[in-house]
CSV table of C-alpha atoms and ligand atoms in Angstrom, one decimal:
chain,number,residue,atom,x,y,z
A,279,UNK,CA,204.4,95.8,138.2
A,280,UNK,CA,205.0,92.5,137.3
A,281,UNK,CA,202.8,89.3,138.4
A,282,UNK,CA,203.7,85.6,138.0
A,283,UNK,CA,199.8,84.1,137.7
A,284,UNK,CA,199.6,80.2,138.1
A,285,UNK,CA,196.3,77.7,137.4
A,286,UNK,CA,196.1,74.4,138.3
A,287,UNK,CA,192.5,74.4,138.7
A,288,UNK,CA,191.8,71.3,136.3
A,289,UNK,CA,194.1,69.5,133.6
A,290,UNK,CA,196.5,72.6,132.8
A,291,UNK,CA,199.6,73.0,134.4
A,292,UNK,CA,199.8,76.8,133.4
A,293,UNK,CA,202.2,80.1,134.5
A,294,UNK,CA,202.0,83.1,133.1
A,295,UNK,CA,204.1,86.4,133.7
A,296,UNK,CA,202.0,89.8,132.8
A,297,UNK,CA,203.2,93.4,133.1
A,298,UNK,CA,200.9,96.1,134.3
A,299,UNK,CA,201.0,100.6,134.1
A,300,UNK,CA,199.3,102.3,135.6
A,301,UNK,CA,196.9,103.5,132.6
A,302,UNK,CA,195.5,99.7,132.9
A,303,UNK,CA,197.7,98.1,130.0
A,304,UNK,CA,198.3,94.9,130.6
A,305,UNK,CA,201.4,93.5,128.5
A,306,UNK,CA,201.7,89.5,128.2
A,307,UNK,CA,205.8,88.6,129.2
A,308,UNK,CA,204.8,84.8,129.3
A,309,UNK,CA,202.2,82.3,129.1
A,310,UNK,CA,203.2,78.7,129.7
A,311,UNK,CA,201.2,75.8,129.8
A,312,UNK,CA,201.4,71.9,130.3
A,313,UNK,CA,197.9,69.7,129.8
A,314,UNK,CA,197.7,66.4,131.1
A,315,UNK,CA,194.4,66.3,128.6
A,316,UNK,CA,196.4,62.8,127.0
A,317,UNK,CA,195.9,61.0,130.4
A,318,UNK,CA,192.3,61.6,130.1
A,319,UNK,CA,191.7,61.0,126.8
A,320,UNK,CA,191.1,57.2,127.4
A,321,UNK,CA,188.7,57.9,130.4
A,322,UNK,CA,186.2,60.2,128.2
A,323,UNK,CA,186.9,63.4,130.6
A,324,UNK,CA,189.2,64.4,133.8
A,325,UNK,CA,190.2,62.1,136.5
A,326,UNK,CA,191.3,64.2,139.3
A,327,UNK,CA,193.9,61.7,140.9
A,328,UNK,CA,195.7,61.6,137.3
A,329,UNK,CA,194.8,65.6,136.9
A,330,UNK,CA,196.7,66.5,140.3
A,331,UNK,CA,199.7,63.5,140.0
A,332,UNK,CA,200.5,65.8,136.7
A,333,UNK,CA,200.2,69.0,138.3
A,334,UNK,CA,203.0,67.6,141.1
A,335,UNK,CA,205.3,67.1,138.6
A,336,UNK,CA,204.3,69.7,136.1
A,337,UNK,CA,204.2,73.1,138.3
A,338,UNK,CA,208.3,73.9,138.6
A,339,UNK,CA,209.6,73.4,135.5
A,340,UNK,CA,206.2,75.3,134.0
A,341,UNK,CA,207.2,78.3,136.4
A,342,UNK,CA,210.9,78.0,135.3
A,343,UNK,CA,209.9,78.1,131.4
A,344,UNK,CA,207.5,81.0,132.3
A,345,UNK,CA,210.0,83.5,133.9
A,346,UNK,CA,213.0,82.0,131.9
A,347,UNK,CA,210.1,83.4,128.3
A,348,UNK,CA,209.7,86.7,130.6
A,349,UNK,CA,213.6,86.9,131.3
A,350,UNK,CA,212.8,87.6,134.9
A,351,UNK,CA,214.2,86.1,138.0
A,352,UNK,CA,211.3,85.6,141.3
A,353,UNK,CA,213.2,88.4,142.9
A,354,UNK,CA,212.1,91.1,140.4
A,355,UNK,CA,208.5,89.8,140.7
A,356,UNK,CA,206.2,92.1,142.4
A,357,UNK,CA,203.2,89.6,143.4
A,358,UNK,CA,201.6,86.5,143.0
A,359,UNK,CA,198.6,85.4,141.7
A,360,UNK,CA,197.0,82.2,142.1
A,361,UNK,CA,193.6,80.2,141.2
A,362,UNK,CA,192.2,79.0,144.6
A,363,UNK,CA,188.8,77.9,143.1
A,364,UNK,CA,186.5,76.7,141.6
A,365,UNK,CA,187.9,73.1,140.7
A,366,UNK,CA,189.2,70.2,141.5
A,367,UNK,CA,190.7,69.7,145.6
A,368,UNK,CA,193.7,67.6,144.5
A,369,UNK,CA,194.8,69.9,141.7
A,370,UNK,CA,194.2,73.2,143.4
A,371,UNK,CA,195.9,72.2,146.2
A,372,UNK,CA,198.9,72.0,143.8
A,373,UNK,CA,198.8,75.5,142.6
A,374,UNK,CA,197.9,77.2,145.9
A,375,UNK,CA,200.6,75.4,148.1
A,376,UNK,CA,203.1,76.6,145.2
A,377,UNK,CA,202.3,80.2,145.8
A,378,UNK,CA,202.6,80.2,149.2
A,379,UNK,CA,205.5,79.0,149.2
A,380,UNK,CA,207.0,81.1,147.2
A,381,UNK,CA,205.2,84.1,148.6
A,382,UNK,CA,206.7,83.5,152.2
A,383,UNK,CA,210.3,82.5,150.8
A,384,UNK,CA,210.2,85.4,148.6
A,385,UNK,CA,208.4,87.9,150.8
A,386,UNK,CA,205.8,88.8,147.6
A,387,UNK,CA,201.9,89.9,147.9
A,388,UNK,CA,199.8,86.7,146.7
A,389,UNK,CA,196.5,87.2,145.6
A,390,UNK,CA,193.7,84.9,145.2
A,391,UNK,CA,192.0,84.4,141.8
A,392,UNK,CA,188.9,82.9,141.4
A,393,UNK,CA,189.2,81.3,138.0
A,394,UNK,CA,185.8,82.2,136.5
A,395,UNK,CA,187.0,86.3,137.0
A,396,UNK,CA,190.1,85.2,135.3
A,397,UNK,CA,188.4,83.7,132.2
A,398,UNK,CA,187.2,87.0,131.9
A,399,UNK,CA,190.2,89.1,132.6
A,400,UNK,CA,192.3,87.1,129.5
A,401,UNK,CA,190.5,89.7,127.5
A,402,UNK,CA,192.4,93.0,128.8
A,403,UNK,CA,195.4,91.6,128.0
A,404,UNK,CA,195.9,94.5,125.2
A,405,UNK,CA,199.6,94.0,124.5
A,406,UNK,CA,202.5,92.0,123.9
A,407,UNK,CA,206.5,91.7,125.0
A,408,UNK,CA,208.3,91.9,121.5
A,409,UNK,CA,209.0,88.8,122.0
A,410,UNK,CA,205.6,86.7,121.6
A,411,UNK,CA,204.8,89.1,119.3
A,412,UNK,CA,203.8,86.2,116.7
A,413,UNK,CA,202.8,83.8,118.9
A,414,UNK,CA,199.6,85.7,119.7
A,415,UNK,CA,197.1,87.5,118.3
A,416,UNK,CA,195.1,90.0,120.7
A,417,UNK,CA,192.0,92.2,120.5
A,418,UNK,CA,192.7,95.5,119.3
A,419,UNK,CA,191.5,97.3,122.3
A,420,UNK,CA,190.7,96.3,126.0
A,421,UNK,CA,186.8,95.7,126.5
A,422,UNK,CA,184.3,98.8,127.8
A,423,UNK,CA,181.7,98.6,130.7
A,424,UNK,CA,179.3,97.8,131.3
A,425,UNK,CA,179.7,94.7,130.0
A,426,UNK,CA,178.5,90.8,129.2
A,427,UNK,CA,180.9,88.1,129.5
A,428,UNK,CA,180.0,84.8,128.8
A,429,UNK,CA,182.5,82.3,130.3
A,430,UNK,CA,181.8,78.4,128.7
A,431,UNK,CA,183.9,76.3,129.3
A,432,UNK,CA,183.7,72.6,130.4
A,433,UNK,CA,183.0,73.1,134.4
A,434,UNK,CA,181.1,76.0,133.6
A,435,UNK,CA,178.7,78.1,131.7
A,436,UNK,CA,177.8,81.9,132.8
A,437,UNK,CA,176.4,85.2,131.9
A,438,UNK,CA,177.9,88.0,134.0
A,439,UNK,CA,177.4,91.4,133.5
A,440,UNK,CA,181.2,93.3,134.6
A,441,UNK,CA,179.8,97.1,135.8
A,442,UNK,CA,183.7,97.6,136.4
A,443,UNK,CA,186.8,94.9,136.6
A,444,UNK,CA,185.6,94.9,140.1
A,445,UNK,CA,181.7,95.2,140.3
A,446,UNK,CA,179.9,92.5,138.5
A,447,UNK,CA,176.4,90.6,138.8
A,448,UNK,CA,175.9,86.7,138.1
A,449,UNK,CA,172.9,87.1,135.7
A,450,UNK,CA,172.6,83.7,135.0
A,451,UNK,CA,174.2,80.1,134.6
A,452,UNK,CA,173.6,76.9,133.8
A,453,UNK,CA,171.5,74.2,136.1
A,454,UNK,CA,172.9,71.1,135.0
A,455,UNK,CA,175.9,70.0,132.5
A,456,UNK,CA,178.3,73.1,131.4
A,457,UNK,CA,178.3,73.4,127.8
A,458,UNK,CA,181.7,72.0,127.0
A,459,UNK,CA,180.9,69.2,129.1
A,460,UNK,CA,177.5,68.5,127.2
A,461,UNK,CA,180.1,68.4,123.4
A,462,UNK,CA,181.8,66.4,125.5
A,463,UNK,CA,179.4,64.3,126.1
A,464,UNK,CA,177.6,64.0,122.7
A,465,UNK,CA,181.1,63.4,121.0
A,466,UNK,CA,181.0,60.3,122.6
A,467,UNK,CA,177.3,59.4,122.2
A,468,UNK,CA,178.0,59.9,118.8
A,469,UNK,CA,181.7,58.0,118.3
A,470,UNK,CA,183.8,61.4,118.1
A,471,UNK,CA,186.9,61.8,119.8
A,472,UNK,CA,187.4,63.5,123.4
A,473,UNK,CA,187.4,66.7,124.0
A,474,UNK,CA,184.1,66.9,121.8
A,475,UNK,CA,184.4,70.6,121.8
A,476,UNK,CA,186.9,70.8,118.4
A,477,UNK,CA,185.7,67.3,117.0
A,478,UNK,CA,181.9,68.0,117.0
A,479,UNK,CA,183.0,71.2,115.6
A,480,UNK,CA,185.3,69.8,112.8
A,481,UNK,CA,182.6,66.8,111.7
A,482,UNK,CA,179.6,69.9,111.7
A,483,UNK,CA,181.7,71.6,109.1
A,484,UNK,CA,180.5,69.1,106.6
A,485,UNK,CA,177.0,68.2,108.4
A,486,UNK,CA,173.3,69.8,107.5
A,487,UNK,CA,172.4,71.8,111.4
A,488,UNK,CA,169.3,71.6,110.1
A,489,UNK,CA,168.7,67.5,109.8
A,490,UNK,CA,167.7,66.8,113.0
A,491,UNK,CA,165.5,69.2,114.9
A,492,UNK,CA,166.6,70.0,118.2
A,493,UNK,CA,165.0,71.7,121.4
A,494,UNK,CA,166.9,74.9,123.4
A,495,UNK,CA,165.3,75.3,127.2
A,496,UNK,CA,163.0,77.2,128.1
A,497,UNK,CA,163.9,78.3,132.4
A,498,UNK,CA,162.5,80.6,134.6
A,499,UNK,CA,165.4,83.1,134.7
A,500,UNK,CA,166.0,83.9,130.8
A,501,UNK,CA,169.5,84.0,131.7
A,502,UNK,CA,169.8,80.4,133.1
A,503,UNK,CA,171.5,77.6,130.9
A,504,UNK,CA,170.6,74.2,131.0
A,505,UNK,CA,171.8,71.2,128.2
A,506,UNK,CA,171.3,67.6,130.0
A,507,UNK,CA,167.6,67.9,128.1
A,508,UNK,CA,169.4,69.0,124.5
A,509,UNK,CA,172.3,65.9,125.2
A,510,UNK,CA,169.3,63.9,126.0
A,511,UNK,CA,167.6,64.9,122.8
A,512,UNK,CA,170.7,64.2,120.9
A,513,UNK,CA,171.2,60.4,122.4
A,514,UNK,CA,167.5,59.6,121.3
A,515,UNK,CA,167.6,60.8,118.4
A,516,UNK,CA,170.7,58.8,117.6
A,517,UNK,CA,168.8,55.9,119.2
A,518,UNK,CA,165.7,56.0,116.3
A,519,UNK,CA,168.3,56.7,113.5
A,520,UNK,CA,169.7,53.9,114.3
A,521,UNK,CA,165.8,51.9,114.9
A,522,UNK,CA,166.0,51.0,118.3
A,523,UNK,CA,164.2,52.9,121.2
A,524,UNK,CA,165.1,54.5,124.7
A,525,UNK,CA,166.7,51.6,125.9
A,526,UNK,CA,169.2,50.8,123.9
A,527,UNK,CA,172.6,51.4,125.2
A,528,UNK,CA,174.4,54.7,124.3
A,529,UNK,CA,177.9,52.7,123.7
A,530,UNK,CA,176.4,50.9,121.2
A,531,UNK,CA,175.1,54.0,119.2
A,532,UNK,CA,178.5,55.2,117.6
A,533,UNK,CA,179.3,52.1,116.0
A,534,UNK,CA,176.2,52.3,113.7
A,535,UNK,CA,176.5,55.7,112.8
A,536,UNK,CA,177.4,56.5,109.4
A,537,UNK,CA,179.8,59.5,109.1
A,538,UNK,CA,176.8,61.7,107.4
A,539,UNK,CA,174.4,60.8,110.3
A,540,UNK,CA,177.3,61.6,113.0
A,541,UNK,CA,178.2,65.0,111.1
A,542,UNK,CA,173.9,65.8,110.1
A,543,UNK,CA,173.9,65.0,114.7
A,544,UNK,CA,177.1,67.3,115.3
A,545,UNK,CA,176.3,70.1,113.2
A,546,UNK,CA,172.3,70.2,114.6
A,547,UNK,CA,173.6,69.6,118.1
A,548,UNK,CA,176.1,72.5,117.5
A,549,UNK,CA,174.1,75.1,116.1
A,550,UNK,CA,171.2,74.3,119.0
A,551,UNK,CA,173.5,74.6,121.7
A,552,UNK,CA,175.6,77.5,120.3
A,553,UNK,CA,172.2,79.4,119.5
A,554,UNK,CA,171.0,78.9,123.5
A,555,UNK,CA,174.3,80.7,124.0
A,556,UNK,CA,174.0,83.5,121.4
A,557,UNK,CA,170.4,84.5,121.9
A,558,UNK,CA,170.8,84.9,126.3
A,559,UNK,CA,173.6,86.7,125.4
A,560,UNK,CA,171.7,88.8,122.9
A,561,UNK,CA,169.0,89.4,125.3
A,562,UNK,CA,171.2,90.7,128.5
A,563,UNK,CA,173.6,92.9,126.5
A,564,UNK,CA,170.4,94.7,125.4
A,565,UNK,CA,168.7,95.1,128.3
A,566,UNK,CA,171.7,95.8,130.3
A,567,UNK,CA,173.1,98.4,127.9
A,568,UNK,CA,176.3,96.6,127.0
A,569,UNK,CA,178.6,98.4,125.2
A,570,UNK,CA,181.1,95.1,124.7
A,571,UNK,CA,180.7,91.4,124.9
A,572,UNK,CA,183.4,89.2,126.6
A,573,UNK,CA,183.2,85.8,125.1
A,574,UNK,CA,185.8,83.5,127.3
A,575,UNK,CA,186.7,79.7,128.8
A,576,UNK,CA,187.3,76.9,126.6
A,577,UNK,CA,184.0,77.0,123.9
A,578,UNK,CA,185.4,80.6,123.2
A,579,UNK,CA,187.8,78.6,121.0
A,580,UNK,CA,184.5,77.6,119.2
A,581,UNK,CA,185.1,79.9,115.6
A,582,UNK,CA,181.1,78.5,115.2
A,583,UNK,CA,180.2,80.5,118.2
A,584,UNK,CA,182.2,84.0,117.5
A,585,UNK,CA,180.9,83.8,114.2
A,586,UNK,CA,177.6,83.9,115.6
A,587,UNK,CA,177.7,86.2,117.6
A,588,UNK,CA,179.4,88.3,115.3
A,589,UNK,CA,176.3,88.3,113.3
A,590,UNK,CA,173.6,88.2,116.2
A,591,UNK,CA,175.4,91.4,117.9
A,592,UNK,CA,175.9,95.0,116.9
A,593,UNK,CA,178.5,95.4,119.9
A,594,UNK,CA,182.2,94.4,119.8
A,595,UNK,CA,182.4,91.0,120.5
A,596,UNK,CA,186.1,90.3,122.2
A,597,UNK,CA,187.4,87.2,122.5
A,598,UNK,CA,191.0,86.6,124.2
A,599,UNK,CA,193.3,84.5,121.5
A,600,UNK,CA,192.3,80.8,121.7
A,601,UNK,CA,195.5,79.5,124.0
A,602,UNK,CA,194.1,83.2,126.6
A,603,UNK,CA,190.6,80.8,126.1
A,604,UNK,CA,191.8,77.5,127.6
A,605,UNK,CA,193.1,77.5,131.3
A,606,UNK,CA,196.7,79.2,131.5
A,607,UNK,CA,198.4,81.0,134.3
A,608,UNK,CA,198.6,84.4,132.1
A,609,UNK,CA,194.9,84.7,132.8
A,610,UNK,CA,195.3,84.5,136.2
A,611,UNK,CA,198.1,87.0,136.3
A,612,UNK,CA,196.1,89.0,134.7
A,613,UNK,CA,192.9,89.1,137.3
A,614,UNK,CA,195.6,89.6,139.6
A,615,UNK,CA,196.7,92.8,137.9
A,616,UNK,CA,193.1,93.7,138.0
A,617,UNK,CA,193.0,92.9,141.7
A,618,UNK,CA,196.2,95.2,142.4
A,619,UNK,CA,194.9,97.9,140.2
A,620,UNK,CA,191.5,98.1,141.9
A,621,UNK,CA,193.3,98.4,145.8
A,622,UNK,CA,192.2,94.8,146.8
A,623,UNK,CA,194.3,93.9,149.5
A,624,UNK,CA,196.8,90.6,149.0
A,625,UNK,CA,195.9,87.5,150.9
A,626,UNK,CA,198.1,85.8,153.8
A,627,UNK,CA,200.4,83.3,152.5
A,628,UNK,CA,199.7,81.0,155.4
A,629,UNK,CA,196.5,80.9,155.9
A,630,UNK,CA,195.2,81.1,151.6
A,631,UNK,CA,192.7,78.3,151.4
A,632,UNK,CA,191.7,76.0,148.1
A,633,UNK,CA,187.6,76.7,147.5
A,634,UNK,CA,186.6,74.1,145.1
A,635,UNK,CA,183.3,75.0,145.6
A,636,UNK,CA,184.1,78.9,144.6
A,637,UNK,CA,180.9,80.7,143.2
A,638,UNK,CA,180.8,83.3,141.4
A,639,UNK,CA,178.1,85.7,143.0
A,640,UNK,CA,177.3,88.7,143.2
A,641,UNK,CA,180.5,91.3,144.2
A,642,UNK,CA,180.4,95.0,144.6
A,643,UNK,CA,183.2,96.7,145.4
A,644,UNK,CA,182.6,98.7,148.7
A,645,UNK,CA,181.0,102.5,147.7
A,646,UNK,CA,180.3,101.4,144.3
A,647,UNK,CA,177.5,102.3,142.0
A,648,UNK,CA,174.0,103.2,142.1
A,649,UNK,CA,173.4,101.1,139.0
A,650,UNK,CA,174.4,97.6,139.9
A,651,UNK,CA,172.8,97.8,143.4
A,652,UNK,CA,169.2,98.4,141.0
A,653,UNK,CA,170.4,95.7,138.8
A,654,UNK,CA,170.5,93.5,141.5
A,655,UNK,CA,166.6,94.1,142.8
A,656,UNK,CA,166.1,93.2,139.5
A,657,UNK,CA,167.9,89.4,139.1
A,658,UNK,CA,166.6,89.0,142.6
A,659,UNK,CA,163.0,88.9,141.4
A,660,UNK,CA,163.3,86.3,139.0
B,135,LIG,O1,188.4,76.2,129.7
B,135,LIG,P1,188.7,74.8,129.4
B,135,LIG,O2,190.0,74.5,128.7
B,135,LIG,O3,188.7,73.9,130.7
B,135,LIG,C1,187.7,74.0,131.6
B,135,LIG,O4,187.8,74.8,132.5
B,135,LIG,O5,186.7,73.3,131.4
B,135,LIG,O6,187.5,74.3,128.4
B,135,LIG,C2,187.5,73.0,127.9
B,135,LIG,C3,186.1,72.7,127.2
B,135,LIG,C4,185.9,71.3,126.8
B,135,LIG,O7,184.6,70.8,127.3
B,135,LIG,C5,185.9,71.4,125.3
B,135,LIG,O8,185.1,70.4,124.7
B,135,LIG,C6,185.4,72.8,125.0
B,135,LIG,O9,186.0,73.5,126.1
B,135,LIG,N1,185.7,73.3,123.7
B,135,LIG,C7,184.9,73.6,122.7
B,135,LIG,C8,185.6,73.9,121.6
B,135,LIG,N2,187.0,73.8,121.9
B,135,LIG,C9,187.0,73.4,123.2
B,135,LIG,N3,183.5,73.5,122.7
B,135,LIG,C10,182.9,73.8,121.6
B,135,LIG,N4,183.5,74.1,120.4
B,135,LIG,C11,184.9,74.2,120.4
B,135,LIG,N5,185.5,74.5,119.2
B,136,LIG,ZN1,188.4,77.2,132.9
């Protein structure tokens, strides 16, 4: 079976073609992708009109490049997969009219993705078409259950433990910013280029993490995230290195910074909010019996955070190459394989709705397991 998958859920335009057996391999045909992230470098972060204007003009010739990689026509596609939340209206709207479309014209199932699940599924991608076969470099086997995925990206930060690729509890996730978006937004507190993912981790490679104390939260449900107080911490801290108090302007901070005190603040912002990641992590795979950890979204790229939790784990950690991290339509195929291997039924191409809003919550398939419905009394009481 083959699945054309396509995200426009934010600032990728991406389409991706993936090839499914019936043993559960999923082989990666094509994986095409077109950011708008340029457009948005000037604003500090996504603006949705500009985000969804590029989608417009993005979404054909990014489908054309990804079955023209796959060397397959529409015709010999056997269903469509397609974000249809979380994100932004605008931009889904993009993706989701797309699919229909060609759904109806070509008379194909389309499923619907929710892109959190598809973070996720990136890692079972466990082989590749000869063709990309440089281009990527994959985990050596597909991930076991039960297990923890942590999916951070920057719209979202959450700890899910996957009973099956269909059964799966929200343990936790975070109550404010998403982790991305709080790099993002100490990169510019601190005069570091956007996204502030890569550059905080590039100017913490040279910085001491241990030069400025800084504080992880403490929340009711240890599997909760929250980093407004950490990005707080960050700006007044920058604000007395720089001897001026709580209301001086956070513009004017970068400006004053010398490059040690911006890489000593990256490299003690990283490791705080990298270890808030690690140690929930830590704490659910153990008391959840994890025999794998799923490490996905856009801070997956982080090499600071595998390496971590390479060290703080005694499970394989799997992480889906980088460009599988970031938002791409290969993903997407991918849950949708997931979705067709597990008997859920296609949607109707003209009624399938955007869901910005989308949560991910809890989802048992129907008859399943003893162990997740327990699991569930358990979160419940937190
Ligand atoms: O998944 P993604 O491409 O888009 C969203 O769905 O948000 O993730 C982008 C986010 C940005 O916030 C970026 O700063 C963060 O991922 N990111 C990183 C790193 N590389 C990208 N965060 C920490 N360390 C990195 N190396
Ligand atoms: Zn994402």
């Amino acid at each position: 079976m083959k699945i054309l998958g396509i995200e426009t859920s934010c600032d990728e335009t991406g389409a991706g073609v993936v090839e499914t057996t019936g043993n559960g391999k999923i082989t990666l045909l094509a994986n095409s992708v077109v950011s708008s992230l340029d457009q948005h470098i000037a604003y500090g972060g996504v603006v949705p009109e500009i985000a969804a204007r590029s989608h417009i003009e993005h979404i054909n010739p990014v489908i054309q490049s990804a079955l023209k990689t796959a060397k397959v026509s529409l015709k010999e596609i056997d269903a469509i997969a397609v974000t249809h939340g979380p994100g932004l209206g605008g931009s889904l709207l993009v993706g989701v009219i797309t699919a229909r479309t060609i759904a109806l014209i070509h008379k194909k199932p389309l499923y619907k993705v929710n892109h959190v699940e598809a973070h996720v599924s990136a890692a079972f991608i466990n082989s590749l078409s000869p063709g990309l076969a440089n281009d990527y470099s994959l985990p050596a086997s597909q991930p076991q259950f039960p297990l923890i995925a942590l999916i951070a990206s920057g719209g979202h930060t959450q700890l899910v433990l996957f009973e099956n690729s269909s059964s799966y509890l929200l343990l936790g996730q975070t109550q404010d910013d998403a982790v991305g978006e709080a790099f993002d937004k100490v990169a510019r507190i601190i005069g570091l280029p956007y996204p502030g993912g890569p550059s905080i981790e590039r100017a913490a490679a040279s910085g001491d993490p241990t030069k400025y104390p800084l504080p992880i939260a403490r929340l009711e449900n240890p599997y909760d995230f929250s980093f407004s107080g950490l990005k707080t911490a960050v700006l007044r801290t920058a604000q007395q290195i720089v001897g001026k108090d709580y209301t001086f302007p956070s513009h004017q901070i970068a400006e004053r910074l010398s490059d040690t005190q911006r890489s000593d603040l990256a490299a003690s912002f990283q490791v705080a909010a990298l270890k808030a990641l690690v140690a929930k992590v830590k704490a659910a795979a153990t008391h959840y019996h994890a025999t794998s950890v799923v490490v996905s979204g856009g801070v997956a790229a982080s090499l600071a955070l595998r390496n971590l939790l390479q060290q703080s784990l005694s499970l394989p950690v799997i992480s889906p190459d980088i460009s599988l991290c970031t938002d791409n339509g290969a993903m997407v195929a991918a849950n949708g394989a997931l979705l067709a291997h597990s008997n859920q039924a296609p949607v109707d191409p003209l009624t399938l709705e955007i869901a910005p809003n989308l949560k991910m919550q809890f989802h048992v398939k129907e008859g399943a397991t003893a162990g997740l419905r327990s699991y569930r009394g358990d979160i419940m009481s937190f």
